[in-house]
Amino acid sequence: MAEIKKIFVPDIGDYKDVAVIEVAIKVGDVVKADQTLITLETDKAAMDVPAPFEGMVMEVNVKVGDKVSEGSLISLVQVSGNVAQAATASALAASPSSSRLPSPSPALPSKVGVQIDTAVSTRAVAESTSSLTMGGQGVAHASPSIRRFARELGVNLAQVKGSGAKGRVTKDDVQNFVRQSLAQPRGTSGGNGLQVLASPVVDFAKFGAIETKPLSRIKKISGANLHRNWVTIPHVTQFDEADITEMEAFRKELNSEYAKQKIKITPLAFMIKAVVVALQEFPEFNASLDASGENLVLKKYFHIGVAVDTPNGLMVPVLRDADKKGVVQLAKELGEISARARDLKITAADMQGGCFSISSLGGIGGTAFTPIINAPEVAILGVSRAAIKPMHQGETFVAKLMLPLSLSYDHRVIDGAAAARFIVFLSQTLADVRRLAL
Ligand code: CAO
């Protein structure tokens, strides 16, 4: 024998038109006595309205955002057989005109739901009032204050394991849940296939002697930026070699000429100038994505960042208006700004406003590397050590000084073909320094 009963909003004190902030049931759910049906929120507190008896939900008559008062209809619930007798014996006795319906299949609840009796409502309301102050959501049971606390922290209580009486979620449970979530590696995200394993925690001392040294402040800051850029920008690196045989001869001439002025002209000064010429030819490399990620901001100025290796870590000061300066002036400024970076005399402003960065490891060695883009820039040039190589020319091999270039670019903005054109243009410019004057 089954019976359809109405559940109304019980006595909620002096409150009227209270907002429904959560609906924890749907048609077809089997709810247990005391299980939360809905949560109401006044300006002072959140209140759960629990089911006064066990049964199957036939209709849900409220939705999130509705305003309800005492007596508003929440749901129609079918109470069947022994459950009804045990849970609501007195309600049945007081409702002689209750509809007695055959047990519906879950697929037909709405059909059955229209044949209800209004006379049971008062008793249902009275029963639900008794346990109004405590409630639960699905398997998560928690007091209104804990539910509010969890809501404020954005915690879905259904994911929190309760350690209190009868599995109720406590404040500690919510706090522990938040702690554990924060301890997860950054960048972890569910549902999009990108799952990052937590780094293994190893007791290195088990394997031999160790010493722990804190990272420098600069390393911590640059590390966080490098990590963000590495995981958020789809990088591709394009390689090439530039024939700088002539450039090197010219550089040496200039170098001896300016030695008395204590200006050291390294290949990097030529590189800065050549990069500016290439940026003028390919404006999408002198650009950034805007905050929406849907527009490219093209810059009409040419500020070039240069990675400087300092004892405290990597810094990238910016040489401004490189298009308006000659190679000698750029060499002079490069010497000054890298010295200031090494002496930690550089300011935050010195490192802002860059359009494109160059990272030169040519003074140290190596044949190629894959530099990380300095966001919000869209490309970076890595320079490795020049070496003399036999290059095929006409019918023979000729010794040439070849400079390895590595161009990393943001593939969201720059196509592979454009990157190849950029680096070929750059190589040609370096191979014929007269082009720097164009
Ligand atoms: N091929 C061959 N020789 C090169 C060269 C190259 N690509 N680049 C520089 N050299 C030579 C210079 O001519 C100089 O030779 P001399 O002492 O005989 O005159 C020597 O190498 C040292 O140059 P330098 O490193 O002092 O000067 P620079 O202008 O090339 O670089 C600076 C300046 C500040 C960029 C550099 O000192 C530096 O810090 N480089 C490291 C950048 C870095 O860490 N990048 C990695 C970032 S990503 O992790």
Coordinates of C-alpha atoms and ligand atoms in Angstrom, one line a residue:
M1 CA 0.0 0.0 0.0
A2 CA 1.5 3.3 -1.1
E3 CA 0.5 6.8 -0.2
I4 CA 1.5 10.2 -1.7
K5 CA 2.1 12.9 0.8
K6 CA 2.9 16.6 0.5
I7 CA 5.9 18.1 2.3
F8 CA 5.6 21.8 3.2
V9 CA 8.1 24.3 4.5
P10 CA 7.7 24.0 8.3
D11 CA 7.6 26.8 10.9
I12 CA 10.8 28.9 10.3
G13 CA 10.2 31.5 12.9
D14 CA 9.4 35.0 11.7
Y15 CA 11.0 34.6 8.4
K16 CA 9.0 35.0 5.2
D17 CA 10.0 34.8 1.5
V18 CA 13.3 33.0 2.3
A19 CA 15.6 32.0 -0.5
V20 CA 16.0 28.4 -1.6
I21 CA 19.8 28.0 -2.1
E22 CA 20.0 24.3 -2.6
V23 CA 17.6 21.6 -3.8
A24 CA 19.0 18.2 -2.8
I25 CA 16.4 16.0 -4.3
K26 CA 15.1 15.1 -7.7
V27 CA 12.1 13.1 -8.9
G28 CA 12.7 9.4 -8.5
D29 CA 15.1 9.8 -5.5
V30 CA 14.4 7.6 -2.5
V31 CA 14.9 9.8 0.6
K32 CA 15.4 8.7 4.1
A33 CA 13.9 10.3 7.1
D34 CA 16.0 13.3 8.1
Q35 CA 17.7 13.6 4.8
T36 CA 17.9 17.2 3.5
L37 CA 15.3 18.1 0.9
I38 CA 16.2 21.8 0.5
T39 CA 18.4 24.4 2.1
L40 CA 17.0 27.9 2.9
E41 CA 19.1 30.9 3.6
T42 CA 18.0 33.9 5.6
D43 CA 20.2 37.0 6.2
K44 CA 21.3 35.3 9.4
A45 CA 21.5 31.6 8.9
A46 CA 21.2 28.7 6.5
M47 CA 18.6 26.1 7.4
D48 CA 18.2 22.6 6.0
V49 CA 14.7 21.2 5.7
P50 CA 14.9 17.5 6.1
A51 CA 12.4 14.8 5.0
P52 CA 10.0 13.9 7.8
F53 CA 9.8 10.4 6.6
E54 CA 11.2 7.9 4.1
G55 CA 9.8 7.7 0.7
M56 CA 10.2 8.2 -3.1
V57 CA 10.2 11.8 -4.5
M58 CA 7.3 12.1 -7.0
E59 CA 7.4 15.8 -7.6
V60 CA 9.8 18.6 -6.6
N61 CA 7.9 21.9 -6.3
V62 CA 10.7 24.3 -5.6
K63 CA 13.9 25.3 -7.4
V64 CA 17.0 27.2 -6.4
G65 CA 16.3 31.0 -6.2
D66 CA 12.6 30.5 -5.3
K67 CA 11.4 32.4 -2.2
V68 CA 9.4 30.3 0.2
S69 CA 7.6 30.8 3.6
E70 CA 6.0 28.5 6.1
G71 CA 3.5 26.2 4.3
S72 CA 5.1 26.5 0.8
L73 CA 4.9 23.2 -0.9
I74 CA 8.3 21.5 -1.3
S75 CA 7.7 18.1 -2.7
L76 CA 5.3 15.2 -3.1
V77 CA 6.7 12.0 -1.7
Q78 CA 5.3 8.5 -2.0
V79 CA 5.4 6.7 1.3
S80 CA 4.9 3.0 0.9
G81 CA 4.0 0.0 3.1
N82 CA 5.8 -0.5 6.4
V83 CA 7.9 2.6 5.9
A84 CA 4.8 4.8 5.9
Q85 CA 3.4 3.1 8.9
A86 CA 6.6 3.3 10.9
A87 CA 7.5 6.8 10.0
T88 CA 4.2 8.5 9.9
A89 CA 1.6 6.3 11.6
S90 CA 0.0 9.3 13.3
A91 CA -0.1 11.3 10.1
L92 CA -2.0 8.5 8.4
A93 CA -4.4 8.3 11.2
A94 CA -5.1 12.0 10.9
S95 CA -5.6 12.0 7.1
P96 CA -8.6 9.9 6.3
S97 CA -8.9 11.3 2.8
S98 CA -5.2 10.5 1.8
S99 CA -5.0 9.0 -1.7
R100 CA -4.0 5.4 -1.6
L101 CA -2.3 4.5 -4.8
P102 CA -0.5 1.5 -6.2
S103 CA 3.3 1.8 -6.0
P104 CA 4.4 3.6 -9.1
S105 CA 7.4 2.7 -11.2
P106 CA 10.1 5.4 -11.0
A107 CA 9.4 6.1 -14.7
L108 CA 5.9 7.2 -13.9
P109 CA 6.1 9.5 -10.9
S110 CA 4.6 12.6 -12.4
K111 CA 1.6 10.8 -13.6
V112 CA 0.9 9.5 -10.2
G113 CA 2.0 12.7 -8.5
V114 CA -1.1 14.6 -9.6
Q115 CA -3.4 12.4 -7.6
I116 CA -2.6 13.7 -4.2
D117 CA -4.4 14.6 -1.1
T118 CA -3.9 17.9 0.6
A119 CA -5.1 16.8 4.0
V120 CA -1.7 15.2 5.0
S121 CA 0.2 18.4 4.8
T122 CA -0.2 19.8 8.3
R123 CA 1.1 16.7 10.0
A124 CA 4.0 16.5 7.5
V125 CA 4.9 20.0 8.3
A126 CA 4.7 19.4 12.1
E127 CA 7.0 16.4 11.7
S128 CA 9.6 18.1 9.7
T129 CA 9.9 21.0 12.1
S130 CA 11.4 18.9 14.8
S131 CA 14.6 18.3 13.0
L132 CA 14.9 21.5 11.1
T133 CA 18.2 22.6 12.6
M134 CA 20.2 19.7 11.3
G135 CA 20.4 18.3 7.9
G136 CA 22.4 16.5 5.2
Q137 CA 23.0 16.4 1.5
G138 CA 23.0 13.0 -0.1
V139 CA 25.6 11.1 1.9
A140 CA 27.0 14.3 3.5
H141 CA 25.4 15.3 6.8
A142 CA 26.3 18.5 8.4
S143 CA 24.9 21.2 10.5
P144 CA 23.8 24.5 8.8
S145 CA 26.8 26.4 10.2
I146 CA 29.2 23.8 8.7
R147 CA 27.3 23.9 5.4
R148 CA 27.6 27.6 5.4
F149 CA 31.3 27.4 6.3
A150 CA 31.8 24.9 3.4
R151 CA 29.9 27.1 1.0
E152 CA 32.0 30.1 1.9
L153 CA 35.1 28.2 1.1
G154 CA 33.6 26.8 -2.1
V155 CA 33.7 23.2 -0.7
N156 CA 31.3 20.7 -2.1
L157 CA 30.2 18.8 1.0
A158 CA 29.4 15.7 -0.9
Q159 CA 33.2 15.2 -1.4
V160 CA 34.0 15.5 2.3
K161 CA 34.2 12.5 4.5
G162 CA 32.4 13.1 7.8
S163 CA 34.2 12.0 11.0
G164 CA 31.5 13.2 13.4
A165 CA 28.6 11.2 14.9
K166 CA 26.7 9.2 12.3
G167 CA 29.2 10.4 9.7
R168 CA 28.4 14.1 10.1
V169 CA 30.9 16.5 8.6
T170 CA 32.6 18.6 11.1
K171 CA 34.5 21.9 10.8
D172 CA 37.8 20.0 11.0
D173 CA 36.7 17.8 8.2
V174 CA 36.1 20.8 5.9
Q175 CA 39.4 22.4 6.9
N176 CA 41.3 19.2 6.3
F177 CA 39.6 18.8 2.9
V178 CA 40.8 22.4 2.0
R179 CA 44.3 21.7 3.2
Q180 CA 44.6 18.5 1.2
S181 CA 43.2 20.3 -1.9
L182 CA 45.8 23.1 -1.6
A183 CA 48.5 20.5 -1.2
Q184 CA 47.7 19.1 -4.6
P185 CA 50.2 20.1 -7.3
R186 CA 49.2 23.3 -9.1
G187 CA 47.8 22.9 -12.5
T188 CA 46.0 19.8 -11.6
S189 CA 42.6 19.8 -13.2
G190 CA 39.9 17.2 -13.5
G191 CA 37.8 16.4 -16.5
N192 CA 40.1 17.8 -19.3
G193 CA 42.6 14.9 -19.3
L194 CA 45.4 16.9 -17.7
Q195 CA 46.2 15.2 -14.4
V196 CA 49.5 16.0 -12.8
L197 CA 51.0 13.6 -10.3
A198 CA 52.2 15.0 -7.1
S199 CA 56.0 15.2 -7.0
P200 CA 57.5 12.2 -5.0
V201 CA 58.5 13.1 -1.5
V202 CA 61.9 11.4 -1.0
D203 CA 64.0 11.3 2.1
F204 CA 67.3 11.9 0.3
A205 CA 69.4 11.5 3.5
K206 CA 68.5 7.8 3.4
F207 CA 70.9 7.5 0.4
G208 CA 73.8 9.6 1.5
A209 CA 75.0 12.9 2.9
I210 CA 72.9 16.0 1.9
E211 CA 72.8 19.8 2.6
T212 CA 69.6 21.9 2.2
K213 CA 70.0 25.3 0.8
P214 CA 67.0 27.7 0.4
L215 CA 66.3 29.0 -3.1
S216 CA 67.2 32.7 -3.6
R217 CA 64.3 35.2 -3.7
I218 CA 64.9 35.9 -7.4
K219 CA 64.9 32.1 -8.2
K220 CA 61.6 31.7 -6.4
I221 CA 60.0 34.6 -8.3
S222 CA 61.5 33.7 -11.7
G223 CA 60.8 30.0 -11.1
A224 CA 57.1 30.6 -10.5
N225 CA 56.9 32.7 -13.7
L226 CA 58.9 30.2 -15.8
H227 CA 56.6 27.4 -14.5
R228 CA 53.4 29.3 -15.5
N229 CA 54.8 30.2 -18.9
W230 CA 55.9 26.6 -19.5
V231 CA 52.5 25.1 -18.7
T232 CA 50.3 27.7 -20.2
I233 CA 51.9 28.5 -23.5
P234 CA 52.1 25.9 -26.3
H235 CA 55.8 26.3 -27.1
V236 CA 57.5 25.2 -30.3
T237 CA 61.2 25.8 -31.0
Q238 CA 62.6 26.5 -34.4
F239 CA 66.3 26.2 -35.0
D240 CA 68.6 27.7 -37.6
E241 CA 72.2 28.8 -38.1
A242 CA 73.4 32.2 -39.2
D243 CA 76.6 32.8 -41.1
I244 CA 78.2 35.6 -39.0
T245 CA 81.6 35.4 -40.6
E246 CA 81.4 39.0 -41.9
M247 CA 79.6 40.2 -38.9
E248 CA 82.4 38.9 -36.6
A249 CA 85.1 40.6 -38.6
F250 CA 83.2 43.9 -38.4
R251 CA 82.5 43.4 -34.7
K252 CA 86.2 42.9 -34.0
E253 CA 87.0 46.1 -35.9
L254 CA 84.4 48.0 -33.9
N255 CA 85.5 46.4 -30.7
S256 CA 89.1 47.6 -31.0
E257 CA 87.9 51.0 -32.1
Y258 CA 85.6 51.4 -29.0
A259 CA 87.9 49.7 -26.5
K260 CA 89.3 53.1 -25.4
Q261 CA 85.8 54.2 -24.5
K262 CA 85.5 50.9 -22.5
I263 CA 82.6 49.8 -24.6
K264 CA 82.6 46.0 -25.3
I265 CA 80.8 45.0 -28.4
T266 CA 79.7 41.4 -28.3
P267 CA 77.7 39.5 -30.9
L268 CA 74.6 40.1 -28.7
A269 CA 74.5 43.8 -29.6
F270 CA 74.2 42.9 -33.3
M271 CA 71.6 40.3 -32.4
I272 CA 69.4 42.9 -30.7
K273 CA 69.6 45.1 -33.7
A274 CA 68.9 42.2 -36.1
V275 CA 65.9 41.1 -34.0
V276 CA 64.4 44.6 -34.2
V277 CA 64.7 44.5 -38.0
A278 CA 63.0 41.1 -38.0
L279 CA 60.2 42.3 -35.7
Q280 CA 59.6 45.3 -38.0
E281 CA 59.2 42.8 -40.9
F282 CA 57.0 40.4 -38.9
P283 CA 54.8 42.5 -36.6
E284 CA 52.9 39.5 -35.0
F285 CA 56.2 38.6 -33.2
N286 CA 56.1 42.1 -31.6
A287 CA 52.8 41.4 -30.0
S288 CA 50.9 40.0 -27.0
L289 CA 47.5 38.3 -26.6
D290 CA 45.1 40.5 -24.6
A291 CA 43.5 39.3 -21.4
S292 CA 40.6 37.7 -23.2
G293 CA 43.0 35.7 -25.4
E294 CA 40.9 36.7 -28.4
N295 CA 42.9 39.7 -29.7
L296 CA 46.5 40.3 -30.6
V297 CA 47.9 43.6 -29.3
L298 CA 50.5 44.8 -31.8
K299 CA 53.2 47.0 -30.4
K300 CA 54.6 50.0 -32.2
Y301 CA 57.6 50.2 -29.9
F302 CA 60.6 47.9 -29.8
H303 CA 61.8 47.1 -26.2
I304 CA 64.0 44.1 -26.1
G305 CA 64.5 42.0 -22.9
V306 CA 67.9 40.4 -22.4
A307 CA 68.3 37.4 -20.0
V308 CA 71.2 38.1 -17.6
D309 CA 72.7 35.3 -15.5
T310 CA 73.4 36.7 -12.0
P311 CA 74.7 35.0 -8.9
N312 CA 71.2 35.4 -7.5
G313 CA 69.4 33.9 -10.5
L314 CA 68.1 34.9 -13.8
M315 CA 66.9 38.5 -14.5
V316 CA 65.6 40.0 -17.7
P317 CA 66.2 43.8 -17.9
V318 CA 64.7 45.6 -20.9
L319 CA 66.6 47.7 -23.4
R320 CA 64.1 50.4 -24.5
D321 CA 63.5 51.8 -28.0
A322 CA 66.2 49.5 -29.6
D323 CA 64.9 50.6 -33.0
K324 CA 66.2 54.1 -32.4
K325 CA 69.7 53.0 -31.3
G326 CA 72.8 51.8 -33.1
V327 CA 74.8 48.7 -32.3
V328 CA 77.4 50.6 -30.3
Q329 CA 74.8 52.4 -28.2
L330 CA 73.1 49.0 -27.6
A331 CA 76.4 47.4 -26.6
K332 CA 77.0 50.2 -24.1
E333 CA 73.5 49.9 -22.6
L334 CA 73.8 46.2 -22.5
G335 CA 77.0 46.3 -20.5
E336 CA 75.5 48.8 -18.1
I337 CA 72.2 47.1 -17.5
S338 CA 73.7 43.6 -17.1
A339 CA 76.3 45.0 -14.6
R340 CA 73.4 46.6 -12.6
A341 CA 71.5 43.3 -12.7
R342 CA 74.5 41.5 -11.3
D343 CA 74.9 44.1 -8.6
L344 CA 71.2 43.8 -7.7
K345 CA 70.8 47.5 -8.5
I346 CA 68.1 46.9 -11.1
T347 CA 64.5 48.0 -10.5
A348 CA 61.2 46.3 -11.3
A349 CA 60.6 49.1 -13.9
D350 CA 63.9 48.1 -15.7
M351 CA 62.3 44.7 -16.3
Q352 CA 58.9 45.8 -17.5
G353 CA 57.5 46.6 -21.0
G354 CA 59.6 44.1 -23.0
C355 CA 58.3 43.0 -26.4
F356 CA 60.6 40.1 -27.2
S357 CA 63.5 38.6 -25.3
I358 CA 66.9 37.2 -26.2
S359 CA 68.7 34.6 -24.1
S360 CA 72.3 34.3 -25.0
L361 CA 74.4 31.4 -23.8
G362 CA 77.0 32.0 -26.5
G363 CA 79.6 33.2 -24.0
I364 CA 79.4 29.9 -22.2
G365 CA 78.8 27.3 -24.9
G366 CA 76.3 24.7 -26.2
T367 CA 74.9 24.1 -29.6
A368 CA 71.1 24.8 -29.1
F369 CA 68.5 25.0 -26.4
T370 CA 64.8 25.6 -26.1
P371 CA 64.2 28.9 -24.2
I372 CA 60.9 29.5 -22.3
I373 CA 58.8 32.4 -23.6
N374 CA 58.7 35.4 -21.3
A375 CA 54.9 36.0 -21.1
P376 CA 53.1 38.0 -22.2
E377 CA 55.6 38.1 -25.1
V378 CA 55.0 35.6 -27.9
A379 CA 58.5 34.6 -28.8
I380 CA 62.1 34.4 -27.5
L381 CA 65.4 33.9 -29.3
G382 CA 68.0 31.6 -27.8
V383 CA 71.6 32.1 -29.0
S384 CA 74.3 29.5 -28.6
R385 CA 78.0 29.5 -29.2
A386 CA 79.2 30.3 -32.7
A387 CA 81.5 27.7 -34.3
I388 CA 83.5 27.5 -37.5
K389 CA 81.9 24.9 -39.8
P390 CA 82.6 23.8 -43.4
M391 CA 79.7 25.2 -45.5
H392 CA 79.1 24.1 -49.1
Q393 CA 79.6 27.0 -51.5
G394 CA 79.6 26.5 -55.2
E395 CA 81.8 23.5 -55.9
T396 CA 83.6 23.5 -52.6
F397 CA 83.5 23.8 -48.9
V398 CA 84.3 27.1 -47.2
A399 CA 85.0 27.7 -43.5
K400 CA 82.2 29.9 -42.0
L401 CA 81.5 31.1 -38.5
M402 CA 78.0 29.7 -37.8
L403 CA 75.8 31.1 -35.0
P404 CA 73.1 28.7 -33.7
L405 CA 69.7 30.3 -33.1
S406 CA 66.8 28.8 -31.3
L407 CA 63.4 30.6 -31.7
S408 CA 60.7 29.5 -29.2
Y409 CA 57.2 30.8 -30.2
D410 CA 53.7 30.7 -28.9
H411 CA 51.9 28.5 -31.3
R412 CA 48.5 30.0 -30.5
V413 CA 49.7 33.2 -32.1
I414 CA 52.4 32.2 -34.5
D415 CA 52.2 29.5 -37.2
G416 CA 55.2 27.3 -37.9
A417 CA 55.7 28.7 -41.4
A418 CA 55.8 32.2 -40.0
A419 CA 58.4 31.2 -37.4
A420 CA 60.5 29.6 -40.1
R421 CA 60.3 32.7 -42.2
F422 CA 61.2 34.9 -39.2
I423 CA 64.3 32.9 -38.3
V424 CA 65.5 32.6 -41.9
F425 CA 65.0 36.4 -42.3
L426 CA 67.0 36.9 -39.0
S427 CA 69.8 34.6 -40.2
Q428 CA 70.0 36.5 -43.5
T429 CA 70.1 39.9 -41.7
L430 CA 73.0 38.7 -39.5
A431 CA 74.8 37.2 -42.5
D432 CA 74.8 40.7 -44.2
V433 CA 75.1 43.3 -41.5
R434 CA 74.5 46.1 -44.1
R435 CA 70.8 45.1 -43.7
L436 CA 70.9 46.4 -40.1
A437 CA 71.2 49.9 -41.6
L438 CA 68.1 49.5 -43.8
Ligands
CAO1 N1 79.3 32.8 -29.9 C1 80.6 32.9 -29.6 N2 81.1 33.7 -28.7 C2 80.2 34.5 -28.0 C3 78.9 34.5 -28.3 C4 78.4 33.6 -29.2 N3 77.1 33.5 -29.5 N4 78.3 35.4 -27.5 C5 79.2 35.9 -26.7 N5 80.4 35.4 -27.1 C6 81.7 35.8 -26.5 C7 81.8 37.3 -26.4 O1 82.2 37.9 -27.5 C8 82.8 37.4 -25.3 O2 84.1 37.1 -25.8 P1 85.4 37.9 -25.3 O3 85.4 37.9 -23.8 O4 86.5 37.2 -26.0 O5 85.2 39.3 -25.8 C9 82.5 36.2 -24.4 O6 81.7 35.3 -25.2 C10 81.6 36.6 -23.2 O7 80.5 37.3 -23.6 P2 79.5 37.8 -22.5 O8 78.6 36.7 -22.0 O9 80.2 38.5 -21.4 O10 78.7 38.9 -23.2 P3 77.3 38.8 -24.0 O11 77.1 40.2 -24.5 O12 77.4 37.7 -25.0 O13 76.2 38.5 -23.0 C11 74.9 38.6 -21.0 C12 75.8 39.4 -22.0 C13 74.5 39.6 -19.9 C14 73.6 38.2 -21.8 C15 75.6 37.4 -20.5 O14 76.7 37.7 -19.7 C16 74.7 36.5 -19.8 O15 74.3 36.7 -18.6 N6 74.3 35.3 -20.4 C17 73.5 34.3 -19.8 C18 72.0 34.5 -20.1 C19 71.3 33.3 -19.5 O16 71.5 32.9 -18.4 N7 70.4 32.8 -20.3 C20 69.6 31.7 -20.0 C21 68.3 32.1 -19.7 S1 67.2 30.8 -19.9 O17 67.5 29.8 -18.7

